[in-house]
Amino acid sequence: MSHLKYFRIDERLIHGQILQKWLKYTGCSNILVIDDETAKDPIIQSVLEMTLPGNINVLFLNVSDGVAQLSKMQEDCFVLMKDLETLQQVFEQGTDVVQVNICRLPYFPGKKKIYQNIFVSDAEETILKEFMKQKIDVYIQMVPDNEKIYAADLLK
Amino acid sequence: MEKTTQIILLTHGTWGKELIVSAEMIIGKISSCSALELMPEDAVADYMKRIEEMMGQSKEVLLLADLYGGTPANIASVYAKKKKNVYALSGLNLDMLIGAEKLREKYSGNELVEAIKKEVIETCKNLNE
């Protein structure tokens, strides 16, 4: 059986929702955080992994190392990224992406709201539409108990 | 009188502000204490900017965050590790706020954090016993 990669866009990376909900729901014991900034900041890494149970493995990698790691993973993996731009790079560098869970895209001036806690810039909207063209299932779901809201239905 | 340690509550949603109101019902006006809420739509960078603005030029800051492992506590921990005059605790509740207000008269820095922690742990009791 092939292993599953759960891609999630969540600006807060590892936090309560991940610990309390997603790890249990997916049964994943591997977390891969792909973020250039976090990959070079040991203090932020130490804080993010502070509350993880001992049976959970976590790696903090930049985009190119993350892509290399994904290509050799032999187990299910929960992949966290802060933004759509990072996922686009991961995808363009050859990672197979079938589904993407978006938790939130935070508000900045100039962004438009497409759903609760989901604000998109023009650049983000372009990425989302590109993903849809590539037949990637993009959905919004904060925690597993919420219904999946498909981006394709919001950006018709 | 200006207190040496400024208290900032970091919470999921707005209950930090209400907690200050509740604590003041019990011990009266608490000066040099404020709350910053993290809302679902907030960007982390923006929240951190608000925290930094509030910390301003304070000599010493005590961040009291709600959920251990949640984003407010994670941010508090980053500041505690990166800034010399910032201290932080997770597990915010009414006992913690009242304890912090009382203990900052006597302690500061890491001693203050340890004193609050010790006192708060003592207040979680099985009331059936």
PDB file of N, CA and C in Angstrom, chain A residues 11-12 14-16 19-20 41 43-44 46-48 50-51 104-108 117 119 142, chain B residues 12 38-46 67-75 77-78 81-82:
ATOM      1  N   GLU A  11      -1.002  28.698   8.629  1.00  0.00           N
ATOM      2  CA  GLU A  11       0.023  29.687   8.949  1.00  0.00           C
ATOM      3  C   GLU A  11       0.608  29.460  10.345  1.00  0.00           C
ATOM      4  N   ARG A  12      -0.167  28.805  11.230  1.00  0.00           N
ATOM      5  CA  ARG A  12       0.304  28.616  12.606  1.00  0.00           C
ATOM      6  C   ARG A  12       1.108  27.322  12.756  1.00  0.00           C
ATOM      7  N   ILE A  14       2.349  24.039  13.752  1.00  0.00           N
ATOM      8  CA  ILE A  14       1.926  23.065  14.776  1.00  0.00           C
ATOM      9  C   ILE A  14       1.264  23.817  15.934  1.00  0.00           C
ATOM     10  N   HIS A  15       0.005  23.512  16.224  1.00  0.00           N
ATOM     11  CA  HIS A  15      -0.695  24.165  17.342  1.00  0.00           C
ATOM     12  C   HIS A  15      -1.805  23.243  17.819  1.00  0.00           C
ATOM     13  N   GLY A  16      -2.690  23.777  18.658  1.00  0.00           N
ATOM     14  CA  GLY A  16      -3.710  22.954  19.301  1.00  0.00           C
ATOM     15  C   GLY A  16      -4.512  22.065  18.360  1.00  0.00           C
ATOM     16  N   LEU A  19      -2.466  19.067  17.293  1.00  0.00           N
ATOM     17  CA  LEU A  19      -2.217  18.117  18.376  1.00  0.00           C
ATOM     18  C   LEU A  19      -3.487  17.397  18.800  1.00  0.00           C
ATOM     19  N   GLN A  20      -4.574  18.183  18.942  1.00  0.00           N
ATOM     20  CA  GLN A  20      -5.798  17.623  19.507  1.00  0.00           C
ATOM     21  C   GLN A  20      -6.614  16.834  18.475  1.00  0.00           C
ATOM     22  N   ASP A  41      15.516  28.399  12.047  1.00  0.00           N
ATOM     23  CA  ASP A  41      15.342  29.020  13.357  1.00  0.00           C
ATOM     24  C   ASP A  41      15.131  27.957  14.446  1.00  0.00           C
ATOM     25  N   ILE A  43      15.062  28.089  17.612  1.00  0.00           N
ATOM     26  CA  ILE A  43      14.203  28.449  18.752  1.00  0.00           C
ATOM     27  C   ILE A  43      12.739  28.199  18.399  1.00  0.00           C
ATOM     28  N   ILE A  44      12.325  28.646  17.221  1.00  0.00           N
ATOM     29  CA  ILE A  44      10.931  28.396  16.810  1.00  0.00           C
ATOM     30  C   ILE A  44      10.677  26.887  16.714  1.00  0.00           C
ATOM     31  N   SER A  46      12.102  24.532  18.454  1.00  0.00           N
ATOM     32  CA  SER A  46      12.011  23.942  19.795  1.00  0.00           C
ATOM     33  C   SER A  46      10.650  24.220  20.414  1.00  0.00           C
ATOM     34  N   VAL A  47      10.104  25.396  20.135  1.00  0.00           N
ATOM     35  CA  VAL A  47       8.787  25.742  20.675  1.00  0.00           C
ATOM     36  C   VAL A  47       7.692  24.906  20.011  1.00  0.00           C
ATOM     37  N   LEU A  48       7.789  24.748  18.684  1.00  0.00           N
ATOM     38  CA  LEU A  48       6.743  24.006  17.971  1.00  0.00           C
ATOM     39  C   LEU A  48       6.749  22.522  18.335  1.00  0.00           C
ATOM     40  N   MET A  50       7.782  21.335  21.273  1.00  0.00           N
ATOM     41  CA  MET A  50       7.707  21.208  22.734  1.00  0.00           C
ATOM     42  C   MET A  50       6.524  20.361  23.201  1.00  0.00           C
ATOM     43  N   THR A  51       5.370  20.537  22.549  1.00  0.00           N
ATOM     44  CA  THR A  51       4.170  19.870  23.054  1.00  0.00           C
ATOM     45  C   THR A  51       3.834  18.576  22.305  1.00  0.00           C
ATOM     46  N   ARG A 104      -6.485  28.043   7.181  1.00  0.00           N
ATOM     47  CA  ARG A 104      -6.814  29.471   7.125  1.00  0.00           C
ATOM     48  C   ARG A 104      -5.824  30.172   6.225  1.00  0.00           C
ATOM     49  N   LEU A 105      -6.298  31.247   5.630  1.00  0.00           N
ATOM     50  CA  LEU A 105      -5.406  32.163   4.924  1.00  0.00           C
ATOM     51  C   LEU A 105      -5.698  33.517   5.557  1.00  0.00           C
ATOM     52  N   PRO A 106      -4.758  34.023   6.369  1.00  0.00           N
ATOM     53  CA  PRO A 106      -5.076  35.198   7.183  1.00  0.00           C
ATOM     54  C   PRO A 106      -5.322  36.461   6.369  1.00  0.00           C
ATOM     55  N   TYR A 107      -5.996  37.376   7.039  1.00  0.00           N
ATOM     56  CA  TYR A 107      -6.362  38.634   6.413  1.00  0.00           C
ATOM     57  C   TYR A 107      -5.170  39.582   6.323  1.00  0.00           C
ATOM     58  N   PHE A 108      -4.998  40.211   5.179  1.00  0.00           N
ATOM     59  CA  PHE A 108      -4.118  41.368   5.028  1.00  0.00           C
ATOM     60  C   PHE A 108      -4.882  42.372   4.176  1.00  0.00           C
ATOM     61  N   ASN A 117     -12.493  32.837   7.595  1.00  0.00           N
ATOM     62  CA  ASN A 117     -11.043  32.760   7.845  1.00  0.00           C
ATOM     63  C   ASN A 117     -10.198  32.498   6.598  1.00  0.00           C
ATOM     64  N   PHE A 119      -8.915  34.376   3.374  1.00  0.00           N
ATOM     65  CA  PHE A 119      -8.775  35.623   2.626  1.00  0.00           C
ATOM     66  C   PHE A 119      -7.718  35.395   1.549  1.00  0.00           C
ATOM     67  N   MET A 142     -11.013  23.297   8.884  1.00  0.00           N
ATOM     68  CA  MET A 142     -10.198  23.675  10.024  1.00  0.00           C
ATOM     69  C   MET A 142      -9.862  22.465  10.894  1.00  0.00           C
TER      70      MET A 142
ATOM     71  N   HIS B  12      -6.862  32.703  23.043  1.00  0.00           N
ATOM     72  CA  HIS B  12      -7.686  32.361  21.879  1.00  0.00           C
ATOM     73  C   HIS B  12      -9.016  33.081  22.076  1.00  0.00           C
ATOM     74  N   LEU B  38      -6.139  36.535  20.077  1.00  0.00           N
ATOM     75  CA  LEU B  38      -5.821  35.985  18.758  1.00  0.00           C
ATOM     76  C   LEU B  38      -7.125  35.436  18.182  1.00  0.00           C
ATOM     77  N   MET B  39      -7.550  35.993  17.064  1.00  0.00           N
ATOM     78  CA  MET B  39      -8.786  35.559  16.424  1.00  0.00           C
ATOM     79  C   MET B  39      -8.457  34.629  15.251  1.00  0.00           C
ATOM     80  N   PRO B  40      -9.420  33.792  14.841  1.00  0.00           N
ATOM     81  CA  PRO B  40      -9.127  32.820  13.777  1.00  0.00           C
ATOM     82  C   PRO B  40      -8.576  33.452  12.500  1.00  0.00           C
ATOM     83  N   GLU B  41      -9.021  34.675  12.177  1.00  0.00           N
ATOM     84  CA  GLU B  41      -8.595  35.285  10.916  1.00  0.00           C
ATOM     85  C   GLU B  41      -7.267  36.035  11.037  1.00  0.00           C
ATOM     86  N   ASP B  42      -6.720  36.128  12.251  1.00  0.00           N
ATOM     87  CA  ASP B  42      -5.499  36.914  12.446  1.00  0.00           C
ATOM     88  C   ASP B  42      -4.263  36.218  11.904  1.00  0.00           C
ATOM     89  N   ALA B  43      -3.395  37.018  11.272  1.00  0.00           N
ATOM     90  CA  ALA B  43      -2.101  36.497  10.847  1.00  0.00           C
ATOM     91  C   ALA B  43      -1.162  36.516  12.046  1.00  0.00           C
ATOM     92  N   VAL B  44      -0.336  35.491  12.159  1.00  0.00           N
ATOM     93  CA  VAL B  44       0.597  35.392  13.285  1.00  0.00           C
ATOM     94  C   VAL B  44       1.514  36.623  13.326  1.00  0.00           C
ATOM     95  N   ALA B  45       2.008  37.039  12.152  1.00  0.00           N
ATOM     96  CA  ALA B  45       2.927  38.181  12.108  1.00  0.00           C
ATOM     97  C   ALA B  45       2.255  39.446  12.659  1.00  0.00           C
ATOM     98  N   ASP B  46       0.979  39.588  12.358  1.00  0.00           N
ATOM     99  CA  ASP B  46       0.238  40.748  12.823  1.00  0.00           C
ATOM    100  C   ASP B  46       0.029  40.697  14.340  1.00  0.00           C
ATOM    101  N   LEU B  67      -3.727  28.165  26.235  1.00  0.00           N
ATOM    102  CA  LEU B  67      -3.547  26.720  26.005  1.00  0.00           C
ATOM    103  C   LEU B  67      -2.089  26.336  25.745  1.00  0.00           C
ATOM    104  N   TYR B  68      -1.566  25.432  26.520  1.00  0.00           N
ATOM    105  CA  TYR B  68      -0.213  24.919  26.278  1.00  0.00           C
ATOM    106  C   TYR B  68      -0.195  24.223  24.918  1.00  0.00           C
ATOM    107  N   GLY B  69       0.707  24.641  24.050  1.00  0.00           N
ATOM    108  CA  GLY B  69       0.754  24.066  22.703  1.00  0.00           C
ATOM    109  C   GLY B  69      -0.036  24.853  21.675  1.00  0.00           C
ATOM    110  N   GLY B  70      -0.851  25.793  22.150  1.00  0.00           N
ATOM    111  CA  GLY B  70      -1.600  26.652  21.223  1.00  0.00           C
ATOM    112  C   GLY B  70      -0.714  27.787  20.718  1.00  0.00           C
ATOM    113  N   THR B  71      -1.186  28.483  19.692  1.00  0.00           N
ATOM    114  CA  THR B  71      -0.356  29.532  19.089  1.00  0.00           C
ATOM    115  C   THR B  71      -0.012  30.673  20.057  1.00  0.00           C
ATOM    116  N   PRO B  72      -0.943  31.179  20.869  1.00  0.00           N
ATOM    117  CA  PRO B  72      -0.531  32.242  21.807  1.00  0.00           C
ATOM    118  C   PRO B  72       0.608  31.790  22.735  1.00  0.00           C
ATOM    119  N   ALA B  73       0.525  30.567  23.234  1.00  0.00           N
ATOM    120  CA  ALA B  73       1.590  30.057  24.109  1.00  0.00           C
ATOM    121  C   ALA B  73       2.884  29.817  23.325  1.00  0.00           C
ATOM    122  N   ASN B  74       2.750  29.354  22.090  1.00  0.00           N
ATOM    123  CA  ASN B  74       3.955  29.163  21.267  1.00  0.00           C
ATOM    124  C   ASN B  74       4.672  30.492  21.037  1.00  0.00           C
ATOM    125  N   ILE B  75       3.903  31.515  20.742  1.00  0.00           N
ATOM    126  CA  ILE B  75       4.503  32.837  20.518  1.00  0.00           C
ATOM    127  C   ILE B  75       5.137  33.347  21.818  1.00  0.00           C
ATOM    128  N   SER B  77       6.361  31.660  24.177  1.00  0.00           N
ATOM    129  CA  SER B  77       7.582  30.905  24.418  1.00  0.00           C
ATOM    130  C   SER B  77       8.733  31.411  23.545  1.00  0.00           C
ATOM    131  N   VAL B  78       8.419  31.754  22.312  1.00  0.00           N
ATOM    132  CA  VAL B  78       9.461  32.307  21.420  1.00  0.00           C
ATOM    133  C   VAL B  78      10.013  33.607  22.007  1.00  0.00           C
ATOM    134  N   LYS B  81      12.202  33.046  25.030  1.00  0.00           N
ATOM    135  CA  LYS B  81      13.525  32.517  24.711  1.00  0.00           C
ATOM    136  C   LYS B  81      14.401  33.532  23.981  1.00  0.00           C
ATOM    137  N   LYS B  82      13.772  34.436  23.259  1.00  0.00           N
ATOM    138  CA  LYS B  82      14.563  35.372  22.445  1.00  0.00           C
ATOM    139  C   LYS B  82      14.812  36.716  23.117  1.00  0.00           C
TER     140      LYS B  82
END
